[in-house]
PDB file of C-alpha atoms and ligand atoms in Angstrom:
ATOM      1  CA  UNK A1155       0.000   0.000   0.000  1.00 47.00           C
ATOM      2  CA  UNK A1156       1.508   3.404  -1.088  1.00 52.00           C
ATOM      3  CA  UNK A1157       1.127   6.092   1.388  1.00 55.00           C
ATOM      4  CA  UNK A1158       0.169   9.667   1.076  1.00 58.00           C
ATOM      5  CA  UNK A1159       3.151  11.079   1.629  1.00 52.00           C
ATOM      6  CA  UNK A1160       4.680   8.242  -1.666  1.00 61.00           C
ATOM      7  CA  UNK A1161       1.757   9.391  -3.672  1.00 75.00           C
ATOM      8  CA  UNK A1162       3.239  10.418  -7.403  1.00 89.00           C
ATOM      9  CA  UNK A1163       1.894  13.795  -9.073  1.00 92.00           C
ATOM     10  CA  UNK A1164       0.024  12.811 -12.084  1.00 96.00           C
ATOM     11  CA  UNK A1165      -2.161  14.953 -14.178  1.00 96.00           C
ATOM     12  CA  UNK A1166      -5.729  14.440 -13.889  1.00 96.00           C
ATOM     13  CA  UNK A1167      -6.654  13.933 -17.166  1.00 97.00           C
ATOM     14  CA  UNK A1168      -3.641  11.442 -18.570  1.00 98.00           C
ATOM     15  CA  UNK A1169      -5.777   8.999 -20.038  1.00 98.00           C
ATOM     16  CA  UNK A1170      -5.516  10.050 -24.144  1.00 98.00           C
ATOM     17  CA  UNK A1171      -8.630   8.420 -25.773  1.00 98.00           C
ATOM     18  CA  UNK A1172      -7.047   6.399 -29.300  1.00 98.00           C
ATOM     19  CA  UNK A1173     -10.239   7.513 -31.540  1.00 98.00           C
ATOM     20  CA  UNK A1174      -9.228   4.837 -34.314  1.00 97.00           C
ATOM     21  CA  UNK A1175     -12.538   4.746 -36.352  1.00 97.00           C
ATOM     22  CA  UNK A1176     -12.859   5.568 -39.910  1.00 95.00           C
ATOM     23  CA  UNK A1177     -16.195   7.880 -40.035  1.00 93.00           C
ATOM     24  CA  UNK A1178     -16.794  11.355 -38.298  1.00 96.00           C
ATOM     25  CA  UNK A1179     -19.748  10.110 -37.320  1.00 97.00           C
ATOM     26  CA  UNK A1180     -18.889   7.331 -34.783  1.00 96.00           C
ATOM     27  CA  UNK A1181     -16.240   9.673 -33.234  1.00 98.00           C
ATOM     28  CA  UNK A1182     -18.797  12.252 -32.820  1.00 97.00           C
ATOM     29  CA  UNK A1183     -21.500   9.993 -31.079  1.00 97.00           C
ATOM     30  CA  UNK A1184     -18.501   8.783 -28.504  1.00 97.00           C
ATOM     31  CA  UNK A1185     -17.125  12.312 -27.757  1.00 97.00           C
ATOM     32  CA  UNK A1186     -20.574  13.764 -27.289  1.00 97.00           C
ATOM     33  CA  UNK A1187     -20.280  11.038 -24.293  1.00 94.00           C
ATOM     34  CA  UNK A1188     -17.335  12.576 -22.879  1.00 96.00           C
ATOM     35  CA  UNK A1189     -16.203  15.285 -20.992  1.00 96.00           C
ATOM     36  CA  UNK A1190     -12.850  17.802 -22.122  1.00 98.00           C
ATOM     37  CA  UNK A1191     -12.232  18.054 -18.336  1.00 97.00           C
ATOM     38  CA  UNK A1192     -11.377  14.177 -17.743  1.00 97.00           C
ATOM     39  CA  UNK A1193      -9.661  13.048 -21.069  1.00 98.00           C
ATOM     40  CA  UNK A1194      -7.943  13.343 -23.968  1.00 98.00           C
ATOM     41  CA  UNK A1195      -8.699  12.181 -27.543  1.00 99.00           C
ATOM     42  CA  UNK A1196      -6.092  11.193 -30.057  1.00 98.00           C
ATOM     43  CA  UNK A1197      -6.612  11.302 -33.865  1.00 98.00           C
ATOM     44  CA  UNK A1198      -4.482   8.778 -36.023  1.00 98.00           C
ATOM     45  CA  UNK A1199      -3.338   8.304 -39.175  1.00 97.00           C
ATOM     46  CA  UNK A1200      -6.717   6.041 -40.068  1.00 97.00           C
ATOM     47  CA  UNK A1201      -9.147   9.037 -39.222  1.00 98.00           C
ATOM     48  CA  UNK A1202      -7.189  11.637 -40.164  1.00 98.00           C
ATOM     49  CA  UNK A1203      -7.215  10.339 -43.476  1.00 98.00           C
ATOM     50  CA  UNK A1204     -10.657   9.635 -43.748  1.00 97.00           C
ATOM     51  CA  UNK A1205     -12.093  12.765 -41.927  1.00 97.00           C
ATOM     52  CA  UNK A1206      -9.450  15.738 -41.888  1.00 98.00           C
ATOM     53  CA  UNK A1207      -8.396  18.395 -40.509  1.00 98.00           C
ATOM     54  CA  UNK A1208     -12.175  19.671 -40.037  1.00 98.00           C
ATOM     55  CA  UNK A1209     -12.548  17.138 -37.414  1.00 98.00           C
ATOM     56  CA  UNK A1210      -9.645  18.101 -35.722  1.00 98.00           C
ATOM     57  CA  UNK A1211     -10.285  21.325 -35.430  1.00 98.00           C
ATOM     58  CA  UNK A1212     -14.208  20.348 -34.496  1.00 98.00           C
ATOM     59  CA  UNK A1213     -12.940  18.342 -31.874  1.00 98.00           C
ATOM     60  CA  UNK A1214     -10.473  20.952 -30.439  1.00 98.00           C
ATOM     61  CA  UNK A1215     -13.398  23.904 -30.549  1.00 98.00           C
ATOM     62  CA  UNK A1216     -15.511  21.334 -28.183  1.00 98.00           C
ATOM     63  CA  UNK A1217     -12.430  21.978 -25.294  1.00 98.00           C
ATOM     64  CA  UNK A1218     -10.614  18.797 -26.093  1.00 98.00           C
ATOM     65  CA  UNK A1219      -6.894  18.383 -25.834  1.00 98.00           C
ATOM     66  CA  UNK A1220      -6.085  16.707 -29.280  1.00 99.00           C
ATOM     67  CA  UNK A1221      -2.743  14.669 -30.010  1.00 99.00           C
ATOM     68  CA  UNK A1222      -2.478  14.373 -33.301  1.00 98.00           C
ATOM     69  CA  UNK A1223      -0.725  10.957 -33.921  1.00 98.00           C
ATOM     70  CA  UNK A1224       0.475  11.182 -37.361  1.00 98.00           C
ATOM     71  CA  UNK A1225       4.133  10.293 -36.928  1.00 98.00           C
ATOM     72  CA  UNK A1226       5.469  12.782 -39.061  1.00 98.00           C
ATOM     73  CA  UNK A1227       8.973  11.596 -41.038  1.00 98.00           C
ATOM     74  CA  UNK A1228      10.358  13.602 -44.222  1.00 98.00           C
ATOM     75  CA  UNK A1229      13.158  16.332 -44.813  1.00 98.00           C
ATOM     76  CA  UNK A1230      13.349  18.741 -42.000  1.00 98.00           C
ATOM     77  CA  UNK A1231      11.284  21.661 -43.573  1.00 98.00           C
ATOM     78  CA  UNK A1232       8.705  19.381 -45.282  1.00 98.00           C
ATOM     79  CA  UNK A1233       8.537  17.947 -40.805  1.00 99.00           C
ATOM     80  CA  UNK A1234       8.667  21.510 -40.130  1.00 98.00           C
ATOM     81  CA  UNK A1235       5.682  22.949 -42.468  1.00 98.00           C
ATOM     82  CA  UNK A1236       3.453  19.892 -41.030  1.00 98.00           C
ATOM     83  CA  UNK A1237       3.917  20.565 -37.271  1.00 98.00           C
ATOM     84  CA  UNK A1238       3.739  24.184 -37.984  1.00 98.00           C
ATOM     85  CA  UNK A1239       0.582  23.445 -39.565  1.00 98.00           C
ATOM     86  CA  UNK A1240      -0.814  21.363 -36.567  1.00 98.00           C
ATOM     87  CA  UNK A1241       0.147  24.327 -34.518  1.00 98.00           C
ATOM     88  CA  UNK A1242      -2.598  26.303 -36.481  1.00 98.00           C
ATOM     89  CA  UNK A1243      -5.190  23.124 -35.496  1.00 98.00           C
ATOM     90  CA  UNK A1244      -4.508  23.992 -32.150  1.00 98.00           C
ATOM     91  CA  UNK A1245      -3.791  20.439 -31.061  1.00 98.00           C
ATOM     92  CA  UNK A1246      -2.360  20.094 -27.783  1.00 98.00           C
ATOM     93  CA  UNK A1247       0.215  16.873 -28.937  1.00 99.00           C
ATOM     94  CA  UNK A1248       1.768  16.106 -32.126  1.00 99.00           C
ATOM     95  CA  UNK A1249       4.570  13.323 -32.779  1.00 98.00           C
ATOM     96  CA  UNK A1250       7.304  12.955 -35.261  1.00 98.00           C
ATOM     97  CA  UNK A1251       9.585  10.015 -36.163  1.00 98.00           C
ATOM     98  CA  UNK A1252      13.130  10.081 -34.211  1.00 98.00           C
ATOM     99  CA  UNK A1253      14.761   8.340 -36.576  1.00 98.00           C
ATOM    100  CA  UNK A1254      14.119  11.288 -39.346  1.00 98.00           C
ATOM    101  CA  UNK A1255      17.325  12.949 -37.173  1.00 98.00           C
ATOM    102  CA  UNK A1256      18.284  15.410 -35.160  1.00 98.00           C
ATOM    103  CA  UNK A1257      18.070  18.360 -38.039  1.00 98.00           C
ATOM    104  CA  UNK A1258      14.319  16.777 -38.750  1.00 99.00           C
ATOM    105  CA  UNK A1259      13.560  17.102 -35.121  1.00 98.00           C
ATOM    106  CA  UNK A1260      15.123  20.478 -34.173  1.00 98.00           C
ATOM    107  CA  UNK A1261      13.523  21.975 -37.211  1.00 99.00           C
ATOM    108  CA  UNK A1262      10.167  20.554 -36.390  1.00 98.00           C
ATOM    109  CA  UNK A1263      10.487  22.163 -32.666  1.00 98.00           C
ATOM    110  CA  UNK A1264      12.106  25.856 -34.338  1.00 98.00           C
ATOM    111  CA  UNK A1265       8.514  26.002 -36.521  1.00 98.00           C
ATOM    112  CA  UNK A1266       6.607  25.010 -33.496  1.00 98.00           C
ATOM    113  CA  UNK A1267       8.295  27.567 -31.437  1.00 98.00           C
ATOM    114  CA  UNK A1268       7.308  30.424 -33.662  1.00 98.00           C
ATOM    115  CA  UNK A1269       4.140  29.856 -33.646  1.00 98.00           C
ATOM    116  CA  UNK A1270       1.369  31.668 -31.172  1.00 98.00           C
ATOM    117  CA  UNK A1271      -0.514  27.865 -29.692  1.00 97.00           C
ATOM    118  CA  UNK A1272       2.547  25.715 -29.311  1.00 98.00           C
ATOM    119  CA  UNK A1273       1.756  21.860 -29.130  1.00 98.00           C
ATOM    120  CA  UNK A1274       3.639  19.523 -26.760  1.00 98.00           C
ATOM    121  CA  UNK A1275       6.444  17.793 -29.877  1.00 98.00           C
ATOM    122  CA  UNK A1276       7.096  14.042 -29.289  1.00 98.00           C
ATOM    123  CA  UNK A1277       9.211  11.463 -31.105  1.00 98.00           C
ATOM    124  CA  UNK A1278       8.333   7.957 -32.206  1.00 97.00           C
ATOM    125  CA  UNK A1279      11.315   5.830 -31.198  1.00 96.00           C
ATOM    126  CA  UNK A1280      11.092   2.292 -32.501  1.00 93.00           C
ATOM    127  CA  UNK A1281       7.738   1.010 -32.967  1.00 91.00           C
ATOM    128  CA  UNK A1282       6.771  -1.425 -31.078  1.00 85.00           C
ATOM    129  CA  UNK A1283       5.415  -3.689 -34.155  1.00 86.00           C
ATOM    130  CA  UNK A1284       9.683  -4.217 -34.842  1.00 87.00           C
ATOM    131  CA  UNK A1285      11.538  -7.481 -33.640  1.00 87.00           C
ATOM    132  CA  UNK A1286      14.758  -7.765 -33.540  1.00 88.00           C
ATOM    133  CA  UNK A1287      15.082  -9.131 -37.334  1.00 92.00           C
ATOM    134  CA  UNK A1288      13.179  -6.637 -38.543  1.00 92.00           C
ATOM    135  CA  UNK A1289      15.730  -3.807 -36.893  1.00 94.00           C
ATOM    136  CA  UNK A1290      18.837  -5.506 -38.347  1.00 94.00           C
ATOM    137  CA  UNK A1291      16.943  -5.890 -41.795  1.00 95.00           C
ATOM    138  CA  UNK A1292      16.943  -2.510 -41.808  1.00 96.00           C
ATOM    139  CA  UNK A1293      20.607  -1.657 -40.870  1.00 96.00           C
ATOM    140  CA  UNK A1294      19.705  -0.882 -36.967  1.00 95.00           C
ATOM    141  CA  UNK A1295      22.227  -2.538 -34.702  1.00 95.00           C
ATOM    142  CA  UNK A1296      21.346  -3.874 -31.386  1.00 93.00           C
ATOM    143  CA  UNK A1297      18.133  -4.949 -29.787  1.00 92.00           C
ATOM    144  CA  UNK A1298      15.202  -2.940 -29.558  1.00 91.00           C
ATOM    145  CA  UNK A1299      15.534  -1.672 -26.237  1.00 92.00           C
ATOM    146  CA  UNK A1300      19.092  -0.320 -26.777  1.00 95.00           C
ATOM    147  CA  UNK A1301      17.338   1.532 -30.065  1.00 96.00           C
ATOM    148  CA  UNK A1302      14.601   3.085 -28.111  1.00 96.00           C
ATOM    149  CA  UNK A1303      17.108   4.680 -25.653  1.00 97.00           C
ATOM    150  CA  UNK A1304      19.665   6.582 -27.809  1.00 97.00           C
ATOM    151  CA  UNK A1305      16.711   7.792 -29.977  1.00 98.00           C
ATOM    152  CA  UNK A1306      15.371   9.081 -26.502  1.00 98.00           C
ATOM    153  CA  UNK A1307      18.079  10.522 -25.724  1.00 98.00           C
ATOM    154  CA  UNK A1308      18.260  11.919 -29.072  1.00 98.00           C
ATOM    155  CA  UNK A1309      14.897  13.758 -29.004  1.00 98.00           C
ATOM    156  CA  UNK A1310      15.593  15.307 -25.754  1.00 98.00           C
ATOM    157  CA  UNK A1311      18.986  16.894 -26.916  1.00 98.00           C
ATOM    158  CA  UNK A1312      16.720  17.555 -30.564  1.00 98.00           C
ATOM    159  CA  UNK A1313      14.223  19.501 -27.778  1.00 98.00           C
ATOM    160  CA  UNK A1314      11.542  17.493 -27.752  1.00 98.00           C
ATOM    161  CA  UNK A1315       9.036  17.191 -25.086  1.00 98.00           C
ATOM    162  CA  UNK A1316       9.233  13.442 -25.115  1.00 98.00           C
ATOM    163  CA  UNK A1317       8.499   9.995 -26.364  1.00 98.00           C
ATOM    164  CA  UNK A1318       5.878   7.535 -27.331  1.00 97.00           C
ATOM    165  CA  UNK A1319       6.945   4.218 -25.654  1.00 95.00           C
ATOM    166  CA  UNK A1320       5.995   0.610 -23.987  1.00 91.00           C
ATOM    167  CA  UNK A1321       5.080   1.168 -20.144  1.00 91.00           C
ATOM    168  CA  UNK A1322       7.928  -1.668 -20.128  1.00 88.00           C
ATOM    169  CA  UNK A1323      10.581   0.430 -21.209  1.00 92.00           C
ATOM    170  CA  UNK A1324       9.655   3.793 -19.037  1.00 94.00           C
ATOM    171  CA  UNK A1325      11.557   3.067 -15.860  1.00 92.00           C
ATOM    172  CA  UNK A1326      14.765   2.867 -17.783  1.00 95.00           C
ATOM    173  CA  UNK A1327      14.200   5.792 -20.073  1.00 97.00           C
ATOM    174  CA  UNK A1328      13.244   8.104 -17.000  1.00 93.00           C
ATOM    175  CA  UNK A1329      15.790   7.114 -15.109  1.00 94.00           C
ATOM    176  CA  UNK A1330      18.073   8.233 -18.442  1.00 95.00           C
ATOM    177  CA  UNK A1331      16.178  11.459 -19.547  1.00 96.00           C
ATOM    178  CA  UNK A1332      15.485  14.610 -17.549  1.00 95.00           C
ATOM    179  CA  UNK A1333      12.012  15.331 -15.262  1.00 94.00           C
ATOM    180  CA  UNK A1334       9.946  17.385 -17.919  1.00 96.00           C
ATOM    181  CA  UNK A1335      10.715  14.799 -20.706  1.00 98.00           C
ATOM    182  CA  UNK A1336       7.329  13.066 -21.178  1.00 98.00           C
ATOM    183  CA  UNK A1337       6.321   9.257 -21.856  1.00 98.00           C
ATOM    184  CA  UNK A1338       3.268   8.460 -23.703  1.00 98.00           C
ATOM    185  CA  UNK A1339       2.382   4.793 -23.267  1.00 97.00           C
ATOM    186  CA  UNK A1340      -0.101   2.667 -24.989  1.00 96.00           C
ATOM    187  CA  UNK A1341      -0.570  -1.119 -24.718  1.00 94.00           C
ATOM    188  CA  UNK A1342      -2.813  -0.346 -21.356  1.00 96.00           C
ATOM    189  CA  UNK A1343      -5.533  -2.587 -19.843  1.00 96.00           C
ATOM    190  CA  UNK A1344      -7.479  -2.427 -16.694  1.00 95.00           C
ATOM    191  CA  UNK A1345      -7.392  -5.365 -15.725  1.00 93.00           C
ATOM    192  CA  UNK A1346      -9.987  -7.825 -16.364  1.00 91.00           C
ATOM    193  CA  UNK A1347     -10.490  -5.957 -20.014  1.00 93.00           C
ATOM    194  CA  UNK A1348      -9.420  -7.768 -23.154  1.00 92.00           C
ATOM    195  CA  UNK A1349      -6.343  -7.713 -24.065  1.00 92.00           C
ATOM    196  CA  UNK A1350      -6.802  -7.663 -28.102  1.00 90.00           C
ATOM    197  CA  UNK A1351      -4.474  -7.420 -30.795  1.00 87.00           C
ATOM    198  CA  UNK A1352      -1.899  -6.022 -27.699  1.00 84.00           C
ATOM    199  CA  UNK A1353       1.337  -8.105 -26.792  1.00 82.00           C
ATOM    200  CA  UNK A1354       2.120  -6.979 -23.443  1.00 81.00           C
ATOM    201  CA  UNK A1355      -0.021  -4.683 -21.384  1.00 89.00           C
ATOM    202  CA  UNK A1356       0.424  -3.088 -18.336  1.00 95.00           C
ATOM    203  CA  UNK A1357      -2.623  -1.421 -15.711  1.00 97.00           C
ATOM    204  CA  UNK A1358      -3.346   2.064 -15.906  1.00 97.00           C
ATOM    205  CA  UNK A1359      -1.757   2.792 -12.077  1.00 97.00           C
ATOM    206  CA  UNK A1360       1.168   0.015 -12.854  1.00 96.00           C
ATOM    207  CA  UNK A1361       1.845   2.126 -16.574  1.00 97.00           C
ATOM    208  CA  UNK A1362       1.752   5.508 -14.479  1.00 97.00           C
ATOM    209  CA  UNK A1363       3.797   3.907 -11.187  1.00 95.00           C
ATOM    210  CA  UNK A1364       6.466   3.082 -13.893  1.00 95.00           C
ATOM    211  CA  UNK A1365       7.075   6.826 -14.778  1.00 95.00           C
ATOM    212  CA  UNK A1366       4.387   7.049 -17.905  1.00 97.00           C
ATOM    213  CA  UNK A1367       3.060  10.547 -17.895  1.00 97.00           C
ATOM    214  CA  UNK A1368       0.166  10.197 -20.316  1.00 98.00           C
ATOM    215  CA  UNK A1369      -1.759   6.769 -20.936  1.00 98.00           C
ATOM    216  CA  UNK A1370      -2.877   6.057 -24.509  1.00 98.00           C
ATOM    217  CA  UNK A1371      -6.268   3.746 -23.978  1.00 98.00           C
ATOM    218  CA  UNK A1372      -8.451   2.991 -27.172  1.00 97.00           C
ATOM    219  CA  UNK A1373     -11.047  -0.379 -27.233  1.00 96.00           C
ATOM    220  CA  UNK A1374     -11.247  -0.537 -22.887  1.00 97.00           C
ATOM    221  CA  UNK A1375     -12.678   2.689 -23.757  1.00 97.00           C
ATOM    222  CA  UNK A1376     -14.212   2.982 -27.144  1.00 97.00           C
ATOM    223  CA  UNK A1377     -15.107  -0.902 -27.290  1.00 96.00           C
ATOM    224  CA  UNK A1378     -16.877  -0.463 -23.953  1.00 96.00           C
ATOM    225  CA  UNK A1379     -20.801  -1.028 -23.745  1.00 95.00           C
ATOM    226  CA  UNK A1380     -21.133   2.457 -22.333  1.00 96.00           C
ATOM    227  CA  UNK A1381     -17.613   4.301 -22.678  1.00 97.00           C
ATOM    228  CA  UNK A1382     -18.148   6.726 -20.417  1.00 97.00           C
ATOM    229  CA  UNK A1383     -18.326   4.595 -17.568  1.00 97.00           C
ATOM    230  CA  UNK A1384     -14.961   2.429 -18.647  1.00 97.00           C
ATOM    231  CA  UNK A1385     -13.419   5.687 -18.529  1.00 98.00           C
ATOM    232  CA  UNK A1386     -14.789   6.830 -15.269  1.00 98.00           C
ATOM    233  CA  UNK A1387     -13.813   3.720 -13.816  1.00 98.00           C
ATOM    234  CA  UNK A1388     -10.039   4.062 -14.962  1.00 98.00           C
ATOM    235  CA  UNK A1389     -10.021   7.169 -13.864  1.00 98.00           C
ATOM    236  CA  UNK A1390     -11.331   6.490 -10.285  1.00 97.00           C
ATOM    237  CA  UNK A1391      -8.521   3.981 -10.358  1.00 97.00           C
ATOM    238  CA  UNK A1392      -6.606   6.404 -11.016  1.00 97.00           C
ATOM    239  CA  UNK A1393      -7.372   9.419  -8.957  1.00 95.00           C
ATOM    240  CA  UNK A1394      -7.341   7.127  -5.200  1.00 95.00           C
ATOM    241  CA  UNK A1395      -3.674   5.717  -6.245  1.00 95.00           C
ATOM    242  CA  UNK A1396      -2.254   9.461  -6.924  1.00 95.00           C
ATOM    243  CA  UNK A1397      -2.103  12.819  -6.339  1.00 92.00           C
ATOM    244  CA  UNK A1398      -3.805  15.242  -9.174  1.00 93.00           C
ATOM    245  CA  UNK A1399      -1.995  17.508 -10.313  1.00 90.00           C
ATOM    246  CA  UNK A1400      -3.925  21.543 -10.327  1.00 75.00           C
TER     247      UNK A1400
HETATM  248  O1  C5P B1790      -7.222  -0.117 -28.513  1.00 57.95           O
HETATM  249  P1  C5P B1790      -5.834   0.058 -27.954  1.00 57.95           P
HETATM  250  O2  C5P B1790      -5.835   0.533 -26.517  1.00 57.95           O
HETATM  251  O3  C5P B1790      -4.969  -1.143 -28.157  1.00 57.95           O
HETATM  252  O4  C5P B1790      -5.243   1.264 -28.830  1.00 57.95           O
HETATM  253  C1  C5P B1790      -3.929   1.697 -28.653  1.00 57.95           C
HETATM  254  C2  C5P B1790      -3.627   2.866 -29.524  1.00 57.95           C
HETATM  255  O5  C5P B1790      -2.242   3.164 -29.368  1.00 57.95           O
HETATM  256  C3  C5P B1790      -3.857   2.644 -31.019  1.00 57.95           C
HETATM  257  O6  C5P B1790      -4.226   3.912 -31.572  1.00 57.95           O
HETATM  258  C4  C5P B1790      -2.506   2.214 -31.508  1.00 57.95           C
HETATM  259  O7  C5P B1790      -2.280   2.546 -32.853  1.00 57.95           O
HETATM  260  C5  C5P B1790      -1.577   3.048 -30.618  1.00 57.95           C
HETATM  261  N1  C5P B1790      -0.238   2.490 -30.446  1.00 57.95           N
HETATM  262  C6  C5P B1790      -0.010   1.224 -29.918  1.00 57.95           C
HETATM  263  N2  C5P B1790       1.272   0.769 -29.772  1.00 57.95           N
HETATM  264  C7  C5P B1790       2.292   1.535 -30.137  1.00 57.95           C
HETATM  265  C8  C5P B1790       2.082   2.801 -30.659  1.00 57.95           C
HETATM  266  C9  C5P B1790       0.787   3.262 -30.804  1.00 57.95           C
HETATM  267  O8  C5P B1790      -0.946   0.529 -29.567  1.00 57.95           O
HETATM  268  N3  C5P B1790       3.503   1.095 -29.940  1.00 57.95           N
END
């Protein structure tokens, strides 16, 4: 049993809500449901593509903290244009691809900078859908985990906020990276949920207990017979394990 005085810091709404559905509509009937003040929503590659930036910018003008998950990874000003543009979305997140390089990264957060709503910038390390062949296939030597922490460390000295990774690999990288650099984890169940297409899952409290600052959660939630109750009930979880942050 943690004690008071343990209790971590977290911020009350970490849970980021994966919206992967391919119709406005759907997404609109599920976020009517939900409330800006105890989530976040994240818009992917899938629904981006299929809906726009009109639904971005819908769902930002109903109060919602967007992270736009579209892993950018070109030339540094083609990275730089694109961020700059989600910048003028107003989302509140948006991730590029460490390996495009440090020049691809630093000129993604130099467009961001100048711009008057600056979103939180966060790298893509190795995704998680790579085994170890598949790395040396493509010329990365080393395992995975060794991968994931120099391109950590590599975003932070690029200036980037912080990193999309496994709950798994937090501890490591936070004890290697400084206290604002952020994690984003997905791969979370509650327990008891289904597990899905996911390899290796970790609790919302264990993922956050580990060092993860925000908590990427998609079917638990949107899969749920009534989703605003599966996120109510992660987030009561949630809120008697930790201390809210104001
Ligand atoms: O439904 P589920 O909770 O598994 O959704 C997880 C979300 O996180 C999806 O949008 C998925 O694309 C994303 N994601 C992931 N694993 C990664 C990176 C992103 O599951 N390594």
């Amino acid at each position: 049993m943690v004690s008071e005085k343990e209790k971590k810091i977290v911020d009350p709404k970490c849970v980021i809500v994966a919206l992967d559905f391919s119709d406005s509509g759907k997404v609109l009937e599920l976020v009517s449901g939900l409330d800006p003040h105890n989530c976040r929503l994240k818009v992917g590659k899938e629904l981006y593509t299929h809906c726009g930036p009109a639904l971005v910018e819908r769902l930002v003008a109903d109060g919602f903290d967007v992270f736009l998950d579209l892993k950018f990874h070109d030339i540094p000003s083609t990275v730089a244009g694109a961020c700059a543009a989600a910048a003028d979305l107003g989302v509140w997140m948006v991730n590029v691809h460490a390996l495009g390089g440090r020049r691809m990264m630093v000129a993604a957060g130099e467009a961001v900078a100048q711009k008057p709503h600056q979103p939180l910038l966060i790298a893509v390390t190795i995704l998680t859908s790579m085994g170890e062949s598949d790395l040396h296939e493509i010329g990365l030597a080393g395992c995975a985990k060794e991968n994931v922490l120099r391109l950590a460390k590599l975003a932070e000295l690029s200036g980037l906020n912080g990193v999309v990774c496994s709950p798994l690999e937090v501890e490591v990288l936070n004890q290697q990276c400084g206290e604002a650099f952020n994690f984003v984890t997905p791969g979370i169940r509650p327990a008891g949920t289904a597990v899905n297409d996911q390899k290796r899952v970790t609790t919302p409290v264990d993922a956050l207990s580990l060092g993860s600052n925000y908590l990427v959660i998609g079917r638990p939630i949107t899969a749920a017979t009534d989703p605003l109750v599966a996120l109510q009930t992660i987030n009561a979880d949630i809120h008697s394990s930790f201390i809210l942050s104001a």
